[in-house]
Tab-separated table of C-alpha atoms and ligand atoms in Angstrom:
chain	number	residue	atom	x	y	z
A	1	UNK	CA	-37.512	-12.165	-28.497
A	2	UNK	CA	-34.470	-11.994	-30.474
A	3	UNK	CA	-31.022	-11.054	-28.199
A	4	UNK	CA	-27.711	-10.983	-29.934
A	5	UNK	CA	-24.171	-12.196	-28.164
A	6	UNK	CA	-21.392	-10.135	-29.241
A	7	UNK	CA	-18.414	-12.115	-27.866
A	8	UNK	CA	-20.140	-15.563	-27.562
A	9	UNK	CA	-17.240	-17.293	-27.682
A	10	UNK	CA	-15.820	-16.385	-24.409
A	11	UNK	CA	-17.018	-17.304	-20.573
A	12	UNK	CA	-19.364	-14.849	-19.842
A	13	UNK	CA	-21.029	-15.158	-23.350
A	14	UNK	CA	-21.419	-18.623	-23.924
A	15	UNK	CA	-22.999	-18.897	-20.080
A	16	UNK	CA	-25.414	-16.485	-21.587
A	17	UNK	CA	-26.413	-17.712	-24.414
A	18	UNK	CA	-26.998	-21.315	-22.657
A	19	UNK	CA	-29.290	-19.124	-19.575
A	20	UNK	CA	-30.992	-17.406	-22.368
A	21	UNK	CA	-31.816	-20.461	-25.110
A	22	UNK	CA	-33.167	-21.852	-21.945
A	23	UNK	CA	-35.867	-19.296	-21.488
A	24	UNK	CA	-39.053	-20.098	-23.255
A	25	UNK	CA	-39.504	-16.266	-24.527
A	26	UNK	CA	-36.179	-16.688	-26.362
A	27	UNK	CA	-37.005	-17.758	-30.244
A	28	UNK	CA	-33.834	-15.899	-32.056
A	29	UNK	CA	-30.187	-15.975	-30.095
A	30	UNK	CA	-27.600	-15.221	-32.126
A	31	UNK	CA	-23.756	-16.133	-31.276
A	32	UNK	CA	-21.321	-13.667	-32.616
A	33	UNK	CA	-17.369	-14.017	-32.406
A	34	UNK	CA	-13.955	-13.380	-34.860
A	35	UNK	CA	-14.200	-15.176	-37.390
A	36	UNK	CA	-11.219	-17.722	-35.844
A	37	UNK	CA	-13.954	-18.444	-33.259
A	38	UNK	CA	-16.981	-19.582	-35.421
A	39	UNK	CA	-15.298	-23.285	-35.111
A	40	UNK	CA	-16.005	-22.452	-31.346
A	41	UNK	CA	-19.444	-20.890	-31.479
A	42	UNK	CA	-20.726	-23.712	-33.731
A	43	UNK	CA	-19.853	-26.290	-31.108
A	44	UNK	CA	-21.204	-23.632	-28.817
A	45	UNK	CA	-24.604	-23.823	-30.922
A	46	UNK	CA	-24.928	-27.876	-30.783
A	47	UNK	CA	-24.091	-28.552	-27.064
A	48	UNK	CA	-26.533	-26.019	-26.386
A	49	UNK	CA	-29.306	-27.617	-28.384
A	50	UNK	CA	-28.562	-30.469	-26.219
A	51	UNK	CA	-29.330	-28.778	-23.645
A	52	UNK	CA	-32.562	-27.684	-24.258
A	53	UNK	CA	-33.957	-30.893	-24.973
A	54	UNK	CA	-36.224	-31.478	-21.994
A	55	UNK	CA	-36.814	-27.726	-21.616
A	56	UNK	CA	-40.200	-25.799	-22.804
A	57	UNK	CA	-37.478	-23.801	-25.114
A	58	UNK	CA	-37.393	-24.167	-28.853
A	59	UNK	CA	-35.062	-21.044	-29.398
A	60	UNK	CA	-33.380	-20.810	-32.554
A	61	UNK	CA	-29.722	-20.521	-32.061
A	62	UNK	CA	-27.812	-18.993	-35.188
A	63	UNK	CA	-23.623	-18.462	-35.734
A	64	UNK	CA	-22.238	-15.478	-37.544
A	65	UNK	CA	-18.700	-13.909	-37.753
A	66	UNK	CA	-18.241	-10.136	-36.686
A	67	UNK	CA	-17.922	-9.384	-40.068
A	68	UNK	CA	-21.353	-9.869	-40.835
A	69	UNK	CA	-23.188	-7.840	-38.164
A	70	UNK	CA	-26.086	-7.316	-40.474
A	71	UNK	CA	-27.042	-10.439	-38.522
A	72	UNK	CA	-28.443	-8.241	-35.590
A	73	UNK	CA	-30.686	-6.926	-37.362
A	74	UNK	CA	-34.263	-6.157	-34.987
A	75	UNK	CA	-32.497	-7.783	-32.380
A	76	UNK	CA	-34.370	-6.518	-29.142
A	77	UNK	CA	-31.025	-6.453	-27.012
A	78	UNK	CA	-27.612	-6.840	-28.299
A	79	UNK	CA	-25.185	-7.841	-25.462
A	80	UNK	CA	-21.643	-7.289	-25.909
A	81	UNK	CA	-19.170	-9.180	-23.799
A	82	UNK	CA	-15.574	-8.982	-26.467
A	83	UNK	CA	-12.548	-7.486	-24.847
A	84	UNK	CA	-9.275	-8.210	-23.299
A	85	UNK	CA	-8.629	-9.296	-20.264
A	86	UNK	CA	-6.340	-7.041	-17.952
A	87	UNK	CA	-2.510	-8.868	-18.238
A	88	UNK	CA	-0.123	-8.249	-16.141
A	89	UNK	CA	1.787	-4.864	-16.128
A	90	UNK	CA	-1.434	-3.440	-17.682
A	91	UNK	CA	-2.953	-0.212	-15.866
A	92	UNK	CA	-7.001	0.122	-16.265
A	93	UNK	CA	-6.509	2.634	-18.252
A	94	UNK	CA	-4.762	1.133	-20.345
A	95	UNK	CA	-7.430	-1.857	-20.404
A	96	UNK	CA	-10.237	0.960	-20.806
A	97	UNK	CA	-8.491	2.054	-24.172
A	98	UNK	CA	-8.005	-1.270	-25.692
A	99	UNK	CA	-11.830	-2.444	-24.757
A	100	UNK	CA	-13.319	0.926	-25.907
A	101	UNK	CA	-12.338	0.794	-29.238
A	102	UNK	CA	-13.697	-2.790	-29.442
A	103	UNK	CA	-16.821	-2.121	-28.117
A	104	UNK	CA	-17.069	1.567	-29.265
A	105	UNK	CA	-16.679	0.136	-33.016
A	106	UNK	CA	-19.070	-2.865	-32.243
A	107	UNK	CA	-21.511	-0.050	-30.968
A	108	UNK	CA	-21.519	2.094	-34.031
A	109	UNK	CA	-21.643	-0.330	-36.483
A	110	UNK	CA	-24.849	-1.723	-34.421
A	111	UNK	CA	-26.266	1.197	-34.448
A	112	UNK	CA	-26.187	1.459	-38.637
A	113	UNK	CA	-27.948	-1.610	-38.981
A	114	UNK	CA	-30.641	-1.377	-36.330
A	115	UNK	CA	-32.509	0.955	-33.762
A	116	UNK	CA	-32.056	-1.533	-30.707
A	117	UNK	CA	-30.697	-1.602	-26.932
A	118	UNK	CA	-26.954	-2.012	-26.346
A	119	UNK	CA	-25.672	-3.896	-23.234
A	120	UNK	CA	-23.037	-3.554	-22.166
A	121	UNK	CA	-20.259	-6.184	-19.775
A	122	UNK	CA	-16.940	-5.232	-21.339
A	123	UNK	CA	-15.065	-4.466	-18.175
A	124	UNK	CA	-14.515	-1.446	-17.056
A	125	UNK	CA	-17.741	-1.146	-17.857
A	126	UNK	CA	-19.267	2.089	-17.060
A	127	UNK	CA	-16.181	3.586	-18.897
A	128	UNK	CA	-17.754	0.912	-21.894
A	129	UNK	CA	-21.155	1.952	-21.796
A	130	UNK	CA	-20.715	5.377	-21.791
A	131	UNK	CA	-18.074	4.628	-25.173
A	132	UNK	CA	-20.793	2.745	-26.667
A	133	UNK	CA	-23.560	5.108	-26.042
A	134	UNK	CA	-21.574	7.450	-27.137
A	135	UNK	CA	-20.379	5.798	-30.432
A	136	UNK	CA	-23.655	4.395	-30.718
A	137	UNK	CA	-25.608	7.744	-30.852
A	138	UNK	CA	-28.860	6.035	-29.420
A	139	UNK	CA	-30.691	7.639	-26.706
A	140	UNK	CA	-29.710	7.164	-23.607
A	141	UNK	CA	-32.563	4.527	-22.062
A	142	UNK	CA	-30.985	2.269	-24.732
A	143	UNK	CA	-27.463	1.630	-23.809
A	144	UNK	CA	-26.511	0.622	-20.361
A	145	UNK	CA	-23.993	-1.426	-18.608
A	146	UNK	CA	-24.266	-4.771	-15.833
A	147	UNK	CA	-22.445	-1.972	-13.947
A	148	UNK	CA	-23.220	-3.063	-10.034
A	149	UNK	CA	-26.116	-5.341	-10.556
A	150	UNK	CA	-23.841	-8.202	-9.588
A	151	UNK	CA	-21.807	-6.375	-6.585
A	152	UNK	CA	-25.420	-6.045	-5.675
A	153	UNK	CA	-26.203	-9.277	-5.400
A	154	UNK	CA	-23.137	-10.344	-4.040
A	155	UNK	CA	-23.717	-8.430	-1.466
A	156	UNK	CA	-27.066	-9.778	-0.763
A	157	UNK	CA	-25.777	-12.709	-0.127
A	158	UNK	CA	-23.298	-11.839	1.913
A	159	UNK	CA	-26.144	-9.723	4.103
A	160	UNK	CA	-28.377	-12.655	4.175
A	161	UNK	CA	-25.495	-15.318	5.676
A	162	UNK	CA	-25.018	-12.927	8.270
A	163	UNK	CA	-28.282	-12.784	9.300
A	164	UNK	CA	-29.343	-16.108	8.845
A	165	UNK	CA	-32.326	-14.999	6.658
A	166	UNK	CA	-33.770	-16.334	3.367
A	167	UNK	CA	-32.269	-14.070	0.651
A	168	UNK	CA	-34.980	-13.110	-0.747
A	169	UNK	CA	-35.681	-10.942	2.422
A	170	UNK	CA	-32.511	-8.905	2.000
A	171	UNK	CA	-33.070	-5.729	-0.363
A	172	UNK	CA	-30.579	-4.249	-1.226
A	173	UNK	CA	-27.996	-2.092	-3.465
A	174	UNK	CA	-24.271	-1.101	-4.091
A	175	UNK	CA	-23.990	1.826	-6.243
A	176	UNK	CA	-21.402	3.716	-8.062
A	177	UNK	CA	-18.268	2.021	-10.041
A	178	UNK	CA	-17.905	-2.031	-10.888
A	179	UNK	CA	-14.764	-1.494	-9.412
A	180	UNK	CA	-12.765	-0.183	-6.159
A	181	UNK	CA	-15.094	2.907	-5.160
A	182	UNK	CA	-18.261	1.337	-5.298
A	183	UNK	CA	-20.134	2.636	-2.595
A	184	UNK	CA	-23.156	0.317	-0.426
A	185	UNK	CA	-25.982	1.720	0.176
A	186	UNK	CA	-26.621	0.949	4.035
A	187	UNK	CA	-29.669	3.654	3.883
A	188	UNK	CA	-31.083	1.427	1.380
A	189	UNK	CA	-31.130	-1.876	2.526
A	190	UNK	CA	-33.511	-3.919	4.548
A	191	UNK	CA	-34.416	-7.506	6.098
A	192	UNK	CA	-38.035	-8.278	5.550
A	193	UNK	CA	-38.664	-4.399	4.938
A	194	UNK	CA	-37.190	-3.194	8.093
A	195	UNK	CA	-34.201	-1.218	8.122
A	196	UNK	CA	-31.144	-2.985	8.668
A	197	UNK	CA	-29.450	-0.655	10.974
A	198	UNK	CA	-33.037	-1.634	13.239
A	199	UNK	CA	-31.514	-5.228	14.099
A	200	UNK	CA	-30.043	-6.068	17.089
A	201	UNK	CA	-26.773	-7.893	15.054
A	202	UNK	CA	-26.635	-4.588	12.895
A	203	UNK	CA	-23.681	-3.321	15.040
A	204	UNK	CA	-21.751	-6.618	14.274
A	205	UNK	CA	-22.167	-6.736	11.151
A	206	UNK	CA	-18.443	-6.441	9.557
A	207	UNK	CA	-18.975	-4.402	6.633
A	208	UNK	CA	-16.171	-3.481	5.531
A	209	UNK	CA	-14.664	-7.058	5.444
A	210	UNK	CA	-18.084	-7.697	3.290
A	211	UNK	CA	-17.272	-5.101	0.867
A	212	UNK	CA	-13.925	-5.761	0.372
A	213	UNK	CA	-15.115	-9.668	-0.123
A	214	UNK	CA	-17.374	-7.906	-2.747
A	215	UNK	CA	-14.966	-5.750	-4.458
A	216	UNK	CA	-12.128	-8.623	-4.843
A	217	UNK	CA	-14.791	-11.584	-5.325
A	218	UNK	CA	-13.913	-11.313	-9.054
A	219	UNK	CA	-10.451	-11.403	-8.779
A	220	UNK	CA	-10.762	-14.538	-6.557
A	221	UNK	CA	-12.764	-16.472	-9.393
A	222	UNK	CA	-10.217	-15.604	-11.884
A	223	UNK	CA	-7.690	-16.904	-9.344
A	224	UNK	CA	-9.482	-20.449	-8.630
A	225	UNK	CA	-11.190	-20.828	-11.894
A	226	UNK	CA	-9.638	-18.712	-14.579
A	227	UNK	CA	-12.828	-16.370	-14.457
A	228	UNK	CA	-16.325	-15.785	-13.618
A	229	UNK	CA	-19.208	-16.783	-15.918
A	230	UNK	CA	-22.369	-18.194	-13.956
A	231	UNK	CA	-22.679	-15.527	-11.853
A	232	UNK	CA	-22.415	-12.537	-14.765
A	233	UNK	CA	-24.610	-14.639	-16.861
A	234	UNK	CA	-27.775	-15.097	-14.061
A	235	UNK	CA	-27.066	-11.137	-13.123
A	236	UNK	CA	-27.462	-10.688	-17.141
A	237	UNK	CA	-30.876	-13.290	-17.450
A	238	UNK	CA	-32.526	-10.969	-14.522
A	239	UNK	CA	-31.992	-7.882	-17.056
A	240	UNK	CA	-33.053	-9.029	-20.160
A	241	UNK	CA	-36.296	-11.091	-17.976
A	242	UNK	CA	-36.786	-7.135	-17.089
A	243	UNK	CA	-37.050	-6.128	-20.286
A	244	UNK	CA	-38.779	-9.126	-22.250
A	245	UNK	CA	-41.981	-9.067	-19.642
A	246	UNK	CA	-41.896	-5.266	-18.867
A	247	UNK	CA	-41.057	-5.672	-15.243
A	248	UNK	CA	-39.998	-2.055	-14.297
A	249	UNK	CA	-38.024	-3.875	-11.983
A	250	UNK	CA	-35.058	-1.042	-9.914
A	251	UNK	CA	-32.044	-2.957	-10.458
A	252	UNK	CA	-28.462	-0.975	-10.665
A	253	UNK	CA	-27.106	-1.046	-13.696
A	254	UNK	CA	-24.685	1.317	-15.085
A	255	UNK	CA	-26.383	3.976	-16.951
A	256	UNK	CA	-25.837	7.371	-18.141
A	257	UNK	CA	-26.709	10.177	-15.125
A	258	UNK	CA	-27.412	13.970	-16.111
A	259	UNK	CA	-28.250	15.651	-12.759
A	260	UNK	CA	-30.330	12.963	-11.528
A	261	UNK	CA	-27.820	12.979	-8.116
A	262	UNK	CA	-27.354	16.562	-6.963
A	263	UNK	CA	-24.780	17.864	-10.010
A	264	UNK	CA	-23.237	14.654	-11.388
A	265	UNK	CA	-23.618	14.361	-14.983
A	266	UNK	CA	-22.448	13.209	-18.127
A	267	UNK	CA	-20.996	9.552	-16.987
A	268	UNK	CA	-21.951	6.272	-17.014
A	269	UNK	CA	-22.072	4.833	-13.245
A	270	UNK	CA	-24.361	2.268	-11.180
A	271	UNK	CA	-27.403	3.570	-10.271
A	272	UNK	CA	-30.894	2.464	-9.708
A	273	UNK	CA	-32.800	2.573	-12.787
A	274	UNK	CA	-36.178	0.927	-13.236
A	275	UNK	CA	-35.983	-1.589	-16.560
A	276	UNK	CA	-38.610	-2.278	-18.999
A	277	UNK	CA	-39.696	-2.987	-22.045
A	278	UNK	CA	-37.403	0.273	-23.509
A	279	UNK	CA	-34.520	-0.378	-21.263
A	280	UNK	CA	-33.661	2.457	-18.855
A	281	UNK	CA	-36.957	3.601	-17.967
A	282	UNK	CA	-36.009	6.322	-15.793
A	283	UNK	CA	-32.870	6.765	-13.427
A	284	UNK	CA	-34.297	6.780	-9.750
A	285	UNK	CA	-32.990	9.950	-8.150
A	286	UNK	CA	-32.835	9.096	-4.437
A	287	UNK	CA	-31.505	10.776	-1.381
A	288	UNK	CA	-27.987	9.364	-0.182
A	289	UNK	CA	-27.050	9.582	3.216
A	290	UNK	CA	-24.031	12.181	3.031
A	291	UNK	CA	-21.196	10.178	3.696
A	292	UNK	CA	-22.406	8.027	0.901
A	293	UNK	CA	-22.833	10.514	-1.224
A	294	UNK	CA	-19.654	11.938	-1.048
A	295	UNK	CA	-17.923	8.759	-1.970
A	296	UNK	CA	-20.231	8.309	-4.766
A	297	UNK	CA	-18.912	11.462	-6.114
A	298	UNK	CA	-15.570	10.289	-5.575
A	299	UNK	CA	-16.305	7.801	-7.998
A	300	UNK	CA	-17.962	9.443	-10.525
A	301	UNK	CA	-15.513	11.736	-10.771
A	302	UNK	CA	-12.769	8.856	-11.295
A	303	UNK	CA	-15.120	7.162	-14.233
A	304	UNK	CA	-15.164	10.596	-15.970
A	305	UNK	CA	-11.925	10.914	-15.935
A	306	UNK	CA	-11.406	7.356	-17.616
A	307	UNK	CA	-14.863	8.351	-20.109
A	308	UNK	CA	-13.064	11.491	-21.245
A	309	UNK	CA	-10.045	9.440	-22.588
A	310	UNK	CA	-11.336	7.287	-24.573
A	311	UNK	CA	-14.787	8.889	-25.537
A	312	UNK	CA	-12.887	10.100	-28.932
A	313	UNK	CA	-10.544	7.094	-29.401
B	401	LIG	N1	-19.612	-6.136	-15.450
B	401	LIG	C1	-19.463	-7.285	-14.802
B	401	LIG	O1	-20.052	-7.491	-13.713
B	401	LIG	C2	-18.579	-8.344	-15.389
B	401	LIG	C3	-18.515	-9.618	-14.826
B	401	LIG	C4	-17.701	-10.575	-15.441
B	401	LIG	C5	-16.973	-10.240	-16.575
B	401	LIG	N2	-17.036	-8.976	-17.052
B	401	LIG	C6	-16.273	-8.564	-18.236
B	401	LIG	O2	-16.885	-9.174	-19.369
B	401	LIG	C7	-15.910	-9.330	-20.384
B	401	LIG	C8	-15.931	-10.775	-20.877
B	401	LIG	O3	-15.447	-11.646	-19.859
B	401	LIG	P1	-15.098	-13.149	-20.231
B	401	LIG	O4	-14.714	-13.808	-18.952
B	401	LIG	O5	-16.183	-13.695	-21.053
B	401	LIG	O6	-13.803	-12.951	-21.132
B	401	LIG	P2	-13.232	-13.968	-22.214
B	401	LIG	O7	-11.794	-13.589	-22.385
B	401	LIG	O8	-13.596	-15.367	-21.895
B	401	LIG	O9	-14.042	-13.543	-23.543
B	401	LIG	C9	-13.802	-12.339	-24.176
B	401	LIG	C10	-14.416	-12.351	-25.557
B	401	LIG	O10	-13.932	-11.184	-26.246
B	401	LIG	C11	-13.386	-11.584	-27.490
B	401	LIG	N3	-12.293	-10.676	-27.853
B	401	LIG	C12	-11.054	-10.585	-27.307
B	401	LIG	N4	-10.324	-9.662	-27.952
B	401	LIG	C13	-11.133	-9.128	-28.911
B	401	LIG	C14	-10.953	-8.140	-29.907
B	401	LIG	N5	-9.782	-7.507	-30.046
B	401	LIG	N6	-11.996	-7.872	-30.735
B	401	LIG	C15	-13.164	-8.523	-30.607
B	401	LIG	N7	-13.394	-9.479	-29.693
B	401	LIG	C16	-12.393	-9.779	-28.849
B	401	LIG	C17	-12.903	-13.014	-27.280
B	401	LIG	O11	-12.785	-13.701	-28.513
B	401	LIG	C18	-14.025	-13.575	-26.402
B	401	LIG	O12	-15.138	-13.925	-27.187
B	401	LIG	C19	-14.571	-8.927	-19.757
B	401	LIG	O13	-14.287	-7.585	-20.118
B	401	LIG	C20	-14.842	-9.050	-18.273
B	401	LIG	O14	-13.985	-8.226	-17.518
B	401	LIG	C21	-17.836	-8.035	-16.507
C-alpha cells in the first residue's frame, strides 16, 4: 500500500507516519511538508527507520517538498494534516478560511496528478473535507474527514470506566460536528450488545459531564502537552486498516450526506459510514431518536453555514 502524509512535519503527521511504517501492509509512505521542513521530515524519515528495526515492516519511507506533489502519484490514500492552528483572537471562521485554502489547493492539485482517496484532519474538519471534495472534484466515497471517529472513541472509554467493563464491550458512536454540537448517540450504544439504557447504573451515568469531557478533551491536550498526536494518529491507523484489508468496518467519519438523514444534504458531517477498500462505501442511514435528531440538524446546519464560505475561496 502506498499512503501519502501531507503535513508530515507536524504532530499529528509524524505520529502517523511512525503508526503506519509500522504496519507490515505499508511498502510506500511518503512524508510531505514546505520545503523549510524537509530538514525536519528527513530526520523524521531516519528515526523512524529506527524504529522499525525489530518490526515485520520493511516500508519504504520517502521525503518530498510540497512543491513536488507529483510524488503522490497512485498513492492509495493521501492524508492531509497542514494547517494553522487557531491563535488567540482568531474566530473558527476565521480558522476555516485560512485551512481551506490550504487544503482546498492541496486537494486540487492531488486530484491532477492521481485518481486516489483524500483524507482529511485539517481542523475544522468537516468544513475541510467538504473544501477538498469539493476542490478535488472526486466522487464523493473518496474524500472524507476523521470527523467524530475519535470523539467516538473517547467516548468509549469514558462509557467503559463507568461501567467497569472491558472496552471492547462498549459500542458505540457520537455523530455530527468535531466540534461543540456533536451529538451522542445514546440509541446506539451498548455493553456486551445490550442496550445501555437496560443497566441498572444507566440512570447514573453523568452524561453530560462525559460529553463535555469529550468535547474539551482536545483543548486539554493542547493545554498540558502543546497538542494531541497519539490519539489522532491510532483513530487514523483504524481507517486506513479499514481500507487496506477491506473491512467494511461502520466507523464515523465525516463524509458528505445527500438525504441519507431525513432532508440534510450537501455537507460534510460525522456519520456512520461503512469503509472499504473504495473508502466511503455507503453512508448508513439510521433512525435517530428525535431529540437527537434535532440537534444533529442543529449542527449540520452550523457546518453549512461555515462550507458555504469558503467552498469558493
Ligand atoms: N479531526 C481530528 O480529530 C483532529 C485531531 C487532532 C488534530 N486535528 C487537526 O489536525 C491538524 C494538524 O494538527 P497538528 O497538531 O499536527 O498541527 P501542527 O501545527 O503540529 O502541524 C501542522 C502542519 O501543517 C503545516 N502547515 C502550517 N501552515 C501551513 C501552510 N500555510 N501551508 C501548508 N502547510 C502548513 C505545518 O508545517 C505542519 O506540518 C490541525 O488542523 C488540527 O486541528 C484534527
Amino acid at each position: 500500500m502506498k499512503v501519502s502524509i501531507i503535513g508530515a512535519s507536524g504532530r499529528v503527521g509524524s505520529a502517523t507516519a511512525l503508526l503506519l511504517a509500522k504496519e507490515p501492509f505499508m511498502k510506500d509512505l511518503v512524508l510531505i511538508g514546505r520545503e523549510h521542513s524537509i530538514n525536519k521530515l528527513e530526520g523524521l524519515k531516519e528515526d523512524i527507520y529506527d524504529a522499525l528495526a525489530g518490526t515485520r515492516s520493511d516500508a519504504n519511507i520517502y521525503v518530498s517538498s510540497d512543491e513536488n506533489l507529483k510524488i503522490v502519484d497512485e498513492s492509495d490514500v493521501v492524508i492531509i494534516t497542514s494547517g494553522v492552528p487557531r491563535k488567540e483572537g482568531m474566530s473558527r471562521m476565521d480558522l476555516a478560511k485560512i485551512n481551506a485554502k490550504i487544503v482546498g489547493n492541496y486537494a486540487k492539485k492531488i486530484a491532477e496528478i492521481c485518481d486516489t482517496k483524500i483524507f482529511v484532519i485539517t481542523n475544522p474538519v468537516d468544513v475541510m473535507t467538504y473544501k477538498a471534495l469539493v476542490d478535488s472534484k472526486f466522487e464523493r466515497n473518496q474524500v472524507f474527514g476523521l470527523g467524530t471517529h475519535l470523539d467516538s472513541l473517547r467516548f468509549k472509554v469514558a462509557i467503559a470506566k463507568f461501567f467497569g467493563v472491558h472496552i471492547d464491550e462498549v459500542r458505540t458512536r457520537i455523530i455530527g460536528e468535531h466540534g461543540d454540537t456533536m451529538v451522542p448517540l445514546l440509541s446506539a450504544t451498548s455493553i456486551g450488545g445490550i442496550p445501555i439504557d437496560k443497566f441498572e447504573k444507566f440512570k447514573d451515568l453523568p452524561i453530560d459531564e462525559i460529553i463535555e469531557d469529550v468535547k474539551t478533551k482536545g483543548e486539554e491536550i493542547i493545554r498540558l502537552k502543546g497538542g494531541s498526536e497519539f490519539g489522532p494518529a491510532a483513530a487514523i491507523l483504524n481507517v486506513i486498516r479499514c481500507i487496506v484489508n477491506n473491512e467494511k468496518r461502520l466507523l464515523t467519519l465525516s463524509a458528505y450526506v445527500d438525504g441519507e438523514f431525513d432532508g440534510i444534504r450537501d455537507v460534510c458531517i460525522g456519520v456512520p459510514v461503512k469503509i472499504g477498500k473504495d473508502g466511503v462505501e455507503e453512508v448508513v442511514s439510521i433512525e435517530l431518536d428525535k431529540d437527537e435528531f434535532t440537534a444533529f440538524k442543529k449542527s449540520a446546519e452550523l457546518i453549512k453555514k461555515y462550507c458555504e464560505e469558503v467552498k469558493n475561496l
